[in-house]
């Protein structure tokens, strides 16, 4: 199998590291060679963060470069815009339809771009989900990232059972049920 | 077949330490090296691990353990090695008893550092051999090799990683722990007391050991030649090896597992078999300059940068001359790192900004007080430097000049190297004011304990250094502790203390908001009461958005209920929506 390139982009603190642990566990369960690259440290304090996941028969480079991503999972609109050029032709962009203002916008030195999703839809296959709102309905807005992963799961090479198994192994024990429920919401939302 | 698991580079190093039979590890947290020590804790039955107050201490602890006769290690980031440089240069002369390895993590691309220095340069200056892995599997295996070579050649080793290696995950095969027998300690001051008469002799001996190791490097299994097409030959090591394999799958490659000293004969033989030789190494031309000094034609930094990280596409462009047609990135406002919602530093900086103060800053999350809208921090250089920088300003321009200056330093950084600087202020009759932003943790690196938190790395209770008492013991007469969120008291205290003709220490004591796992309160904005004055937006809280009509929205997924915004609103337009638990 050719190497598959996935990216998770978002804002530091949104749970990208948890998501990357889940994806790492999955690729092993699938029997692939895998490399993941994460951001720790300063950028995790509310900065723009990106995780690269590459899996296939044999993986050398641990990062995904411009024009190479099969799937980009974006936890926030502006971050989807920032990294969309990493998508390959026919690549899939899954976006949490949510806005977090970066500091230049908060203090009024920059504008949050308007119509991001509409712009992106013109050049890419975009699946949007308001996972933050959906997770609120589940009673825990922190599990929004599992909803986004549920949507992404439809564009990846793993069974629902494999996802479940890895979620069970990865998230804190007392949050297993709500995280699986959140995954289900995403998994059935756009199918 | 052995079990395969996925591991972060740093996790693989910890596993390598376990399998190598390491018994003692000491470290100070520093991105990208921190997780090594955290992953080591799972092996605490077999491996003793600790947080030291700084890297010099950590390195010396490891040296002591090695001299006593066990395998020992210290972990640090690249700039931490500068702090540990003093023991490093001399233990190089002393050699080892049990194997001794310093893990040093470089940060090409400056993800979380103040400079881009190349540890291999320091290692060459200190005559320390360096091993460098290119993925998680090698991180574990090469770590064991480092200990074997350290003992065989009587040299301390540096195990060099980079951010990309440290924070990438890959597959690793687990092996059993093999614990070498403790070596006896044999008193031999000729080797272990570095006074001139002994050091002179040791210098001669270690030069000889260096030559022997350089010779052995030619046949070391971790230095490998992969002959493919002979048109392009590449000498590389570490993570750049992966980019070479991705971009130039047909090229012949000499992959160095040991990057100091270099295997000269191996390199000469490889160079003679390829038409064009490239040297692909991130940061400084360490391999390149040596290879060229031997009269071997090679191409390196003529076409490749000394700044930042490499990538496969970069090599495709530079070496193959490929023009890659890529979409340009969209225009998007930057998203720099920021202080978290509810961070106690924000409150402190809001008050300092209001008082139009300058701050000599330090290394930690609170460095972020340099950027708008807080814009309080004027300097950031290295650990502990805030206090001494402030002192230098006073001695240059007089005590009146520093009345609108303070030094700001975190609790962990204060204990790291700030204490000496404060001692200097007292001793040399300074009048400046030092603010210790005490959030009860090492924040930026992800919440590590330190000597004032009351807990060890292994999770055991420990005596918590009393920071106010420590300051008083050094002779600071004015030591005041204030809650970071009590802006009125903080303002009054800063005015009073900076006006004094003596050293003052103000400790703002409020735990890091990420550390407090209790259910937080939540505030909401009341648009009908809002006068659109913008006061609440001044501290730059990321949970707050100014809407088009000028009123405010508070993001309920981000607000941690610190109440700073409500405190600043004169019109009661921000109120508690939900109490904490």
XYZ file of C-alpha atoms in Angstrom:
772
model
C 0.000 0.000 0.000
C 1.230 3.470 -0.860
C 1.957 5.605 2.181
C -1.134 7.457 3.400
C -0.640 10.968 4.746
C -2.915 12.396 7.427
C -2.660 15.755 9.193
C -4.395 16.979 12.303
C -4.347 20.760 12.655
C -5.749 22.927 15.385
C -5.034 25.249 18.258
C -2.688 24.193 21.069
C -4.787 22.776 23.909
C -7.534 21.391 21.633
C -6.432 17.811 22.154
C -4.288 17.194 19.070
C -1.866 15.057 21.113
C -4.669 12.755 22.309
C -5.931 12.463 18.742
C -2.480 11.571 17.476
C -2.199 8.844 20.119
C -5.466 7.384 18.882
C -4.318 7.434 15.259
C -0.961 5.910 16.220
C -2.707 3.048 18.003
C -4.960 2.464 15.002
C -2.196 2.196 12.449
C -0.460 -0.442 14.559
C -3.718 -2.367 14.909
C -3.899 -2.240 11.100
C -0.424 -3.815 10.847
C 1.212 -0.863 9.087
C 4.579 0.796 9.444
C 3.890 4.234 10.882
C 5.485 7.535 11.801
C 3.829 10.399 13.618
C 5.220 13.821 14.301
C 3.808 16.130 16.952
C 4.316 19.563 18.453
C 5.083 19.856 22.164
C 6.287 22.835 24.176
C 5.586 26.491 23.576
C 3.222 26.189 20.593
C 0.942 24.009 22.730
C 0.086 27.244 24.584
C -2.658 28.338 22.208
C -0.494 28.408 19.081
C -1.140 26.834 15.703
C -0.280 23.134 16.004
C -0.028 20.348 13.470
C 0.409 16.595 13.805
C 1.572 14.475 10.888
C 0.610 10.810 10.593
C 2.060 8.622 7.843
C 1.300 4.921 7.489
C 1.836 2.230 4.878
C 4.223 -0.556 4.017
C 7.396 1.417 4.832
C 7.588 5.023 6.034
C 10.795 7.091 6.043
C 10.038 10.810 6.462
C 7.999 11.579 9.600
C 6.370 14.737 8.201
C 3.780 15.436 5.517
C 4.732 18.164 3.067
C 2.797 20.596 0.879
C 0.591 18.897 -1.694
C 0.863 15.447 -0.077
C -1.957 15.085 2.474
C -4.720 12.551 1.774
C -6.781 13.764 4.732
C -6.561 16.900 6.826
C -8.529 16.950 10.064
C -8.953 20.561 11.172
C -10.251 21.365 14.645
C -10.776 25.032 13.780
C -11.636 26.981 10.596
C -8.660 29.317 10.399
C -6.281 26.397 10.879
C -8.034 24.560 8.021
C -7.341 27.583 5.835
C -3.715 27.810 6.961
C -2.891 24.210 6.027
C -5.256 23.509 3.100
C -2.410 23.812 0.594
C -0.932 20.642 2.125
C -3.798 18.645 0.535
C -3.065 16.580 -2.515
C -5.445 16.719 -5.474
C -8.621 14.900 -4.374
C -7.503 15.083 -0.765
C -10.217 15.373 1.877
C -10.548 18.227 4.335
C -12.632 17.677 7.449
C -13.334 20.867 9.330
C -14.802 21.530 12.727
C -16.943 24.586 11.934
C -15.661 26.548 14.915
C -13.845 29.807 15.386
C -11.110 30.614 17.869
C -9.675 34.088 17.437
C -5.883 34.279 17.343
C -4.313 37.081 19.385
C -3.809 39.457 16.410
C -7.593 39.273 15.890
C -8.384 39.602 19.618
C -6.370 42.819 19.816
C -7.667 44.138 16.497
C -4.490 44.123 14.400
C -5.830 41.464 12.029
C -9.225 40.319 10.743
C -10.539 36.795 11.065
C -11.063 35.816 7.407
C -14.678 35.582 6.324
C -16.282 32.707 4.387
C -13.380 30.339 5.007
C -15.382 27.187 4.353
C -16.950 28.528 1.172
C -13.473 29.484 -0.100
C -12.063 26.085 0.727
C -15.010 24.297 -0.863
C -14.110 25.799 -4.202
C -10.841 23.910 -4.488
C -11.208 20.952 -2.170
C -13.449 18.140 -0.973
C -14.608 19.627 2.314
C -16.687 17.938 5.003
C -17.827 20.319 7.688
C -19.213 19.475 11.074
C -20.007 21.711 14.004
C -18.503 19.250 16.436
C -18.289 21.752 19.274
C -22.070 22.274 19.153
C -22.698 18.535 18.719
C -20.511 17.685 21.709
C -22.370 20.243 23.804
C -25.503 18.197 23.130
C -23.670 15.202 24.585
C -23.016 17.271 27.692
C -19.244 17.597 27.300
C -17.802 20.129 24.846
C -14.308 18.660 25.396
C -15.092 15.517 23.369
C -15.622 17.424 20.127
C -12.406 16.004 18.685
C -13.784 12.454 18.777
C -16.770 13.666 16.732
C -14.382 15.078 14.144
C -12.437 11.807 14.164
C -15.714 9.949 13.607
C -16.233 11.917 10.417
C -12.619 11.357 9.362
C -12.950 7.619 10.000
C -15.032 7.316 6.853
C -11.989 8.349 4.811
C -9.466 6.058 6.460
C -8.630 2.365 6.347
C -9.878 1.040 9.681
C -12.995 -0.711 10.918
C -15.331 0.767 13.505
C -14.299 -2.023 15.895
C -10.634 -1.069 15.516
C -11.497 2.550 16.326
C -13.478 1.480 19.395
C -10.688 -0.718 20.647
C -8.087 2.026 20.370
C -10.367 4.658 21.941
C -10.889 2.306 24.881
C -7.142 1.896 25.284
C -6.249 5.556 24.877
C -8.716 7.862 26.650
C -8.993 8.093 30.453
C -11.138 5.128 31.697
C -14.000 7.228 33.074
C -14.418 9.018 29.715
C -14.489 5.913 27.482
C -18.273 5.860 27.089
C -18.714 9.543 26.265
C -15.785 9.435 23.836
C -17.218 6.399 22.030
C -20.610 8.119 21.902
C -18.941 11.196 20.418
C -17.166 9.064 17.826
C -20.518 7.515 16.857
C -22.059 10.948 16.367
C -19.344 11.848 13.863
C -19.355 8.416 12.251
C -23.059 8.563 11.433
C -23.347 12.305 10.850
C -22.275 12.561 7.223
C -22.685 8.978 6.073
C 8.889 -12.301 17.375
C 9.506 -9.510 19.829
C 6.609 -7.226 20.628
C 6.386 -4.102 18.435
C 4.994 -0.949 19.951
C 4.733 2.668 18.805
C 6.921 5.058 20.733
C 7.834 8.696 20.771
C 11.589 9.188 20.220
C 11.908 10.305 23.835
C 9.948 7.287 25.043
C 12.262 5.007 23.042
C 15.300 6.595 24.703
C 13.757 5.903 28.107
C 13.151 2.303 27.048
C 16.752 2.110 25.782
C 17.957 3.325 29.175
C 15.915 0.631 30.876
C 17.182 -2.107 28.576
C 20.790 -0.841 28.868
C 20.652 -1.378 32.615
C 20.915 2.299 33.523
C 20.562 2.800 37.268
C 20.648 6.588 37.731
C 19.182 9.416 35.658
C 19.047 13.101 36.511
C 17.574 15.871 34.384
C 16.091 19.340 34.233
C 13.017 19.656 31.981
C 13.565 21.327 28.616
C 11.669 20.940 25.342
C 12.345 18.704 23.429
C 14.017 16.462 26.032
C 11.491 16.515 28.892
C 9.494 13.339 28.226
C 12.548 11.060 28.512
C 12.543 11.459 32.297
C 8.748 11.226 32.493
C 8.711 7.935 30.573
C 11.575 6.616 32.738
C 9.380 6.784 35.843
C 7.549 3.591 34.786
C 10.836 1.741 35.416
C 11.417 3.266 38.841
C 11.873 -0.136 40.480
C 15.033 -0.586 38.397
C 16.102 2.953 37.473
C 16.382 5.864 39.910
C 15.329 9.087 38.180
C 15.057 12.628 39.463
C 14.504 16.239 38.516
C 17.569 18.300 39.371
C 17.327 22.075 39.842
C 19.463 22.611 36.727
C 21.475 20.772 34.080
C 24.845 21.337 35.740
C 23.578 19.564 38.832
C 22.011 16.813 36.714
C 25.263 16.210 34.811
C 27.284 16.072 38.014
C 24.851 13.621 39.611
C 25.287 11.376 36.573
C 29.081 11.707 36.782
C 28.989 10.725 40.463
C 26.861 7.663 39.719
C 29.186 6.645 36.891
C 32.262 7.011 39.108
C 30.524 4.895 41.745
C 30.281 2.168 39.108
C 26.807 2.084 37.530
C 25.436 3.145 34.155
C 24.167 6.714 34.481
C 22.634 9.441 32.343
C 21.550 13.068 32.377
C 19.006 14.641 29.998
C 18.760 18.239 28.841
C 17.956 20.489 25.906
C 20.746 22.053 23.857
C 20.911 25.275 25.886
C 20.905 23.172 29.052
C 24.234 21.762 27.925
C 25.640 25.279 28.229
C 24.685 25.251 31.903
C 26.315 21.810 32.206
C 29.367 22.847 30.176
C 31.590 23.143 33.241
C 31.362 19.496 34.307
C 31.183 18.401 30.651
C 34.605 19.723 29.674
C 36.305 18.205 32.713
C 34.545 14.855 32.900
C 35.829 14.492 29.364
C 39.312 14.260 30.929
C 38.182 12.073 33.796
C 36.529 9.328 31.786
C 33.991 6.924 33.245
C 33.594 3.885 35.459
C 30.000 2.841 34.721
C 28.869 3.979 31.242
C 27.925 7.675 31.143
C 25.663 9.308 28.557
C 24.302 12.854 28.323
C 21.170 13.088 26.200
C 21.112 16.501 24.540
C 18.180 17.609 22.383
C 18.743 20.239 19.696
C 15.912 22.339 18.297
C 16.387 23.095 14.577
C 13.534 25.372 13.566
C 13.265 26.817 17.093
C 9.993 25.224 18.106
C 10.556 26.036 21.757
C 13.990 27.604 22.265
C 15.926 30.847 22.283
C 18.647 29.809 19.828
C 19.546 27.162 17.252
C 22.958 26.066 18.557
C 24.380 22.744 17.360
C 25.408 20.394 20.155
C 27.898 18.659 17.880
C 30.008 21.844 17.951
C 30.082 21.832 21.761
C 30.899 18.122 21.740
C 33.830 18.633 19.403
C 35.162 21.411 21.614
C 34.848 19.219 24.711
C 36.159 16.128 22.881
C 33.033 14.147 23.654
C 31.891 11.448 21.206
C 28.368 11.866 19.808
C 25.817 9.289 18.707
C 22.732 10.309 16.745
C 19.686 8.126 15.913
C 17.342 8.657 12.947
C 14.083 7.196 14.300
C 12.511 5.722 17.434
C 13.840 2.186 16.801
C 17.382 3.489 16.520
C 16.885 5.793 19.482
C 16.405 2.737 21.656
C 19.098 0.533 20.120
C 21.766 3.216 19.675
C 21.239 4.298 23.270
C 22.412 0.878 24.382
C 25.352 1.120 21.970
C 26.313 4.449 23.549
C 26.701 2.824 26.957
C 28.732 -0.092 25.607
C 31.101 2.279 23.778
C 31.314 4.616 26.766
C 32.655 1.776 28.868
C 34.845 0.284 26.149
C 36.593 3.574 25.358
C 36.413 5.172 28.810
C 34.614 8.244 27.386
C 31.398 9.977 28.430
C 29.103 10.125 25.383
C 26.553 12.632 24.118
C 23.381 11.180 22.628
C 22.138 13.905 20.310
C 18.530 14.189 19.241
C 16.524 16.914 17.545
C 12.939 18.056 18.079
C 11.722 16.019 15.103
C 13.309 12.831 16.449
C 12.265 13.471 20.039
C 8.648 14.220 19.139
C 8.068 11.720 16.337
C 6.604 8.299 16.984
C 7.666 5.127 15.257
C 7.696 1.369 15.758
C 10.065 -0.144 18.294
C 10.789 -3.769 19.173
C 11.024 -4.344 22.902
C 13.935 -6.279 24.423
C 14.730 -7.438 27.936
C 16.689 -5.355 30.422
C 20.300 -6.473 30.708
C 21.805 -5.089 33.878
C 25.582 -5.147 33.980
C 27.153 -5.924 37.319
C 28.012 -2.828 39.337
C 31.675 -2.008 38.918
C 33.738 -1.582 42.060
C 34.759 1.941 42.952
C 38.539 2.143 42.940
C 40.147 5.250 44.410
C 42.398 6.738 41.732
C 42.897 10.470 42.141
C 45.076 10.528 39.041
C 41.829 10.067 37.116
C 39.264 11.738 39.306
C 40.956 14.811 40.794
C 41.423 17.241 37.962
C 44.226 19.382 39.360
C 46.825 20.455 36.848
C 49.322 17.661 37.384
C 46.654 15.016 36.775
C 44.726 16.855 34.088
C 47.906 17.324 32.017
C 48.434 13.582 31.926
C 44.745 12.826 31.343
C 44.661 15.232 28.423
C 47.367 13.177 26.715
C 45.504 9.963 27.464
C 42.123 11.118 26.252
C 43.605 12.453 23.025
C 44.916 8.919 22.503
C 41.495 7.449 23.321
C 39.947 9.844 20.803
C 42.276 8.549 18.080
C 41.447 4.952 18.956
C 37.722 5.701 18.825
C 38.102 7.500 15.484
C 39.839 4.419 14.107
C 37.178 2.107 15.526
C 34.482 4.312 13.962
C 35.463 2.921 10.542
C 34.064 -0.475 11.477
C 31.304 0.454 13.951
C 28.033 -1.262 12.972
C 26.086 1.965 13.586
C 27.971 3.655 10.715
C 26.592 2.070 7.554
C 27.080 2.341 3.801
C 24.103 1.741 1.510
C 25.453 1.487 -2.039
C 22.886 2.107 -4.759
C 23.366 4.253 -7.864
C 26.852 5.823 -7.769
C 25.878 9.131 -9.437
C 24.845 10.701 -6.147
C 26.412 9.866 -2.804
C 25.149 11.387 0.438
C 26.734 11.502 3.867
C 24.048 12.126 6.458
C 22.835 11.223 9.939
C 19.810 11.524 12.201
C 16.430 12.709 10.926
C 17.905 14.141 7.669
C 18.638 10.507 6.689
C 14.874 9.984 6.434
C 14.510 12.993 4.139
C 17.360 11.648 1.966
C 15.661 8.262 1.660
C 12.361 9.905 0.763
C 13.730 12.381 -1.776
C 16.657 10.397 -3.236
C 15.640 6.719 -3.069
C 18.304 5.720 -5.641
C 21.236 7.584 -4.080
C 24.050 5.815 -2.249
C 24.170 6.803 1.394
C 26.777 6.777 4.134
C 24.681 6.987 7.276
C 26.558 7.993 10.392
C 25.294 6.673 13.718
C 28.309 8.251 15.399
C 28.843 11.828 14.249
C 31.891 12.572 16.402
C 34.590 11.443 15.803
C 34.098 10.768 12.088
C 35.192 7.533 10.356
C 37.737 9.076 7.982
C 38.722 5.920 6.071
C 35.098 4.934 5.594
C 34.255 8.405 4.286
C 37.262 8.456 1.937
C 36.340 5.041 0.523
C 32.689 6.072 0.060
C 33.645 9.379 -1.583
C 35.860 7.565 -4.095
C 32.921 5.415 -5.241
C 30.418 8.173 -6.009
C 30.387 10.849 -8.707
C 29.027 13.728 -6.661
C 29.145 13.775 -2.886
C 26.572 15.711 -0.883
C 26.565 16.257 2.843
C 23.093 16.610 4.314
C 23.104 17.767 7.947
C 20.748 20.172 9.720
C 22.289 23.218 11.448
C 26.075 23.685 11.333
C 28.436 22.183 8.710
C 30.123 19.942 11.278
C 30.614 16.884 9.059
C 31.105 19.008 5.958
C 33.988 21.114 7.257
C 35.912 18.059 8.422
C 35.349 16.152 5.179
C 36.429 19.146 3.105
C 39.488 19.654 5.314
C 40.618 16.198 4.190
C 40.607 17.406 0.581
C 37.428 15.533 -0.374
C 35.213 17.504 -2.778
C 31.665 17.722 -1.437
C 28.579 19.937 -1.661
C 26.746 20.980 1.467
C 25.909 24.402 2.809
C 26.476 25.951 -0.644
C 22.971 24.716 -1.464
C 21.487 23.799 1.923
C 20.646 26.147 4.772
C 22.199 26.279 8.238
C 18.836 27.447 9.617
C 15.771 25.438 10.486
C 14.670 21.938 9.624
C 15.154 20.128 6.351
C 12.543 18.158 4.414
C 12.376 15.814 1.448
C 11.002 18.575 -0.772
C 13.894 20.831 0.192
C 16.335 18.137 -0.993
C 14.342 17.526 -4.191
C 14.724 21.187 -5.036
C 18.333 21.694 -3.916
C 19.931 18.433 -5.097
C 17.724 17.253 -7.960
C 16.845 20.756 -9.154
C 13.170 19.806 -9.258
C 10.681 22.620 -9.558
C 7.735 21.504 -7.496
C 4.494 23.107 -8.499
C 2.799 23.660 -5.204
C -0.165 25.745 -4.219
C 0.725 28.857 -2.283
C -0.511 28.981 1.291
C -3.667 31.046 1.825
C -3.346 34.347 3.589
C -4.217 33.742 7.200
C -3.520 35.763 10.322
C -0.740 34.278 12.443
C -1.593 32.320 15.548
C 1.361 32.706 17.889
C 1.387 30.910 21.251
C -0.339 32.844 24.023
C -0.928 32.733 27.746
C -3.829 30.341 28.421
C -7.260 31.620 29.500
C -7.097 31.905 33.277
C -3.283 32.103 33.365
C -2.139 33.988 36.493
C 0.697 35.605 34.488
C -1.883 37.567 32.471
C -3.152 39.277 35.577
C 0.373 40.203 36.718
C 1.282 41.567 33.293
C -1.977 43.503 33.086
C -0.997 45.366 36.261
C 2.614 45.923 35.108
C 1.348 47.215 31.779
C -1.075 49.565 33.537
C 1.823 50.930 35.622
C 3.915 51.356 32.454
C 6.649 49.124 33.849
C 9.435 47.409 31.928
C 10.369 43.849 32.816
C 13.643 42.027 32.388
C 12.221 38.628 31.489
C 13.241 35.018 31.700
C 12.574 31.577 30.203
C 9.090 30.133 30.621
C 5.457 30.665 29.620
C 5.759 34.189 31.009
C 8.133 35.074 28.149
C 4.831 35.485 26.268
C 4.315 38.726 28.214
C 6.613 40.316 25.616
C 3.960 40.481 22.891
C 0.879 42.704 22.511
C -1.378 43.485 24.160
C 0.607 42.919 27.390
C 3.985 44.081 25.990
C 5.700 44.189 29.373
C 8.744 41.948 28.906
C 11.728 43.713 27.321
C 14.434 41.025 27.516
C 14.641 37.230 27.326
C 18.004 35.544 27.040
C 18.585 32.476 29.158
C 17.539 30.768 32.379
C 17.945 32.996 35.436
C 19.063 36.031 33.463
C 16.186 38.369 34.341
C 17.516 39.215 37.807
C 21.117 39.797 36.749
C 20.029 41.801 33.699
C 18.003 44.113 35.934
C 21.001 44.451 38.255
C 23.265 45.400 35.331
C 20.809 48.082 34.262
C 20.819 49.587 37.728
C 24.609 49.590 37.937
C 24.803 51.226 34.512
C 22.215 53.961 34.963
C 21.663 54.303 38.707
C 18.863 53.336 41.051
C 16.410 55.981 39.827
C 16.536 54.369 36.409
C 15.173 51.031 37.597
C 12.196 52.482 39.468
C 9.989 51.544 36.513
C 11.667 48.178 35.987
C 11.193 44.775 37.561
C 12.665 41.350 36.891
C 10.092 38.589 36.267
C 11.039 34.963 36.759
C 9.108 31.727 37.346
C 9.466 29.527 40.417
C 11.254 26.702 38.589
C 13.552 29.111 36.754
C 14.315 30.959 39.991
C 15.482 27.702 41.568
C 17.379 26.771 38.373
C 19.764 29.746 38.200
C 17.910 32.760 39.595
C 19.047 32.252 43.173
C 22.678 33.218 42.465
C 21.558 36.358 40.667
C 19.408 37.433 43.605
C 22.347 36.767 45.925
C 24.391 39.085 43.725
C 21.784 41.847 44.009
C 21.815 41.663 47.797
C 25.596 41.425 48.014
C 26.186 44.349 45.662
C 23.613 46.640 47.248
C 21.052 46.780 44.482
C 17.633 48.381 44.959
C 15.665 46.633 42.196
C 12.472 44.599 42.505
C 12.255 40.944 41.532
C 8.880 39.343 40.867
C 8.758 35.572 41.228
C 5.704 34.401 39.296
C 5.137 31.285 41.379
C 2.647 28.961 39.658
C 3.854 25.920 41.645
C 5.200 24.017 38.650
C 7.541 24.019 35.668
C 4.836 25.252 33.299
C 6.051 25.600 29.739
C 7.524 22.106 29.512
C 4.268 20.527 30.680
C 4.088 20.589 34.490
C 7.132 19.020 36.047
C 7.774 19.074 39.771
C 10.727 20.920 41.246
C 12.381 21.490 44.608
C 9.570 23.764 45.816
C 6.543 21.655 44.818
C 6.827 19.046 47.576
C 6.907 16.065 45.203
C 9.703 14.182 43.416
C 9.777 12.920 39.834
C 9.078 9.438 41.179
C 5.941 10.760 42.880
C 7.198 10.662 46.449
C 6.514 13.471 48.923
C 9.507 15.758 49.457
C 10.386 18.821 51.471
C 9.151 21.877 49.568
C 11.732 24.657 49.530
C 10.177 27.740 51.095
C 10.883 30.399 48.456
C 10.087 33.442 50.656
C 12.298 32.004 53.432
C 15.067 31.334 50.914
C 14.950 34.971 49.758
C 15.009 36.214 53.349
C 17.910 33.908 54.197
C 19.909 35.547 51.420
C 19.309 38.930 53.005
C 16.282 40.260 51.133
C 14.404 42.290 53.757
C 11.316 43.002 51.656
C 9.613 39.768 50.681
C 5.890 40.062 49.914
C 3.536 37.326 48.711
C 0.425 38.381 46.769
C -2.356 36.449 45.017
C -1.739 37.016 41.286
C -5.431 37.766 40.667
C -5.715 40.426 43.392
C -4.975 43.240 40.957
C -5.606 46.067 43.431
C -3.222 44.685 46.041
C -0.686 43.778 43.379
C -0.725 47.333 42.006
C -0.246 48.796 45.466
C 2.561 46.332 46.290
C 4.483 46.965 43.079
C 4.301 50.746 43.665
C 5.526 50.378 47.243
C 8.307 47.905 46.598
C 9.802 49.609 43.544
C 9.904 52.854 45.532
C 12.135 51.297 48.216
C 15.895 51.795 48.252
C 16.520 48.095 48.877
C 16.088 44.824 47.043
C 12.472 43.634 47.092
C 10.987 40.315 46.095
C 7.281 40.127 45.232
C 6.015 36.565 44.937
C 2.761 36.243 43.009
C 1.410 32.938 44.159
C -1.313 31.302 42.021
C -1.114 27.810 40.540
C -0.948 27.218 36.801
C -4.547 27.057 35.559
C -3.846 23.805 33.690
C -2.717 22.187 36.933
C -5.959 22.854 38.784
C -8.304 20.042 37.719
C -11.301 21.237 39.747
C -14.488 22.229 37.965
C -13.942 25.876 37.070
C -16.416 28.724 37.371
C -17.719 30.332 34.204
C -18.396 34.009 33.420
C -20.774 35.484 30.878
C -21.082 38.909 29.313
C -24.338 40.902 29.577
C -24.682 42.860 26.317
C -27.421 45.165 27.714
C -25.139 46.425 30.472
C -22.061 46.677 28.234
C -20.777 50.211 27.533
C -18.373 48.893 24.879
C -15.417 50.562 26.618
C -13.033 47.675 25.844
C -11.541 47.595 29.381
C -12.116 43.841 29.724
C -10.262 43.158 26.468
C -7.053 44.840 27.637
C -5.403 41.756 29.164
C -5.875 39.888 25.860
C -7.802 36.860 27.069
C -8.266 34.378 24.200
C -11.662 33.284 25.541
C -13.095 36.721 24.750
C -14.301 38.016 21.413
C -15.403 41.545 20.617
C -18.516 41.226 18.450
C -19.381 43.512 15.544
C -21.690 45.681 17.675
C -18.848 46.213 20.177
C -20.216 43.954 22.893
C -18.316 40.954 24.209
C -18.778 37.209 23.958
C -17.066 34.825 26.369
C -16.349 31.374 24.916
C -17.746 28.890 27.421
C -15.416 26.129 26.229
C -12.361 28.254 27.033
C -13.276 30.396 30.055
C -11.725 29.066 33.250
C -13.442 31.563 35.518
C -10.405 33.513 36.688
C -12.643 36.580 36.920
C -10.044 39.083 35.705
C -12.435 40.462 33.063
C -15.280 40.845 35.569
C -12.864 42.553 37.941
C -11.976 45.110 35.257
C -15.574 45.840 34.171
C -16.839 48.974 35.929
C -20.409 48.470 34.704
C -21.231 45.005 35.987
C -21.558 43.736 32.423
C -19.681 40.516 33.140
C -21.130 38.200 35.742
C -20.606 34.767 37.144
C -22.727 32.326 35.134
C -21.760 29.167 36.987
C -19.846 28.690 40.228
C -16.888 26.349 40.405
C -16.791 23.160 42.460
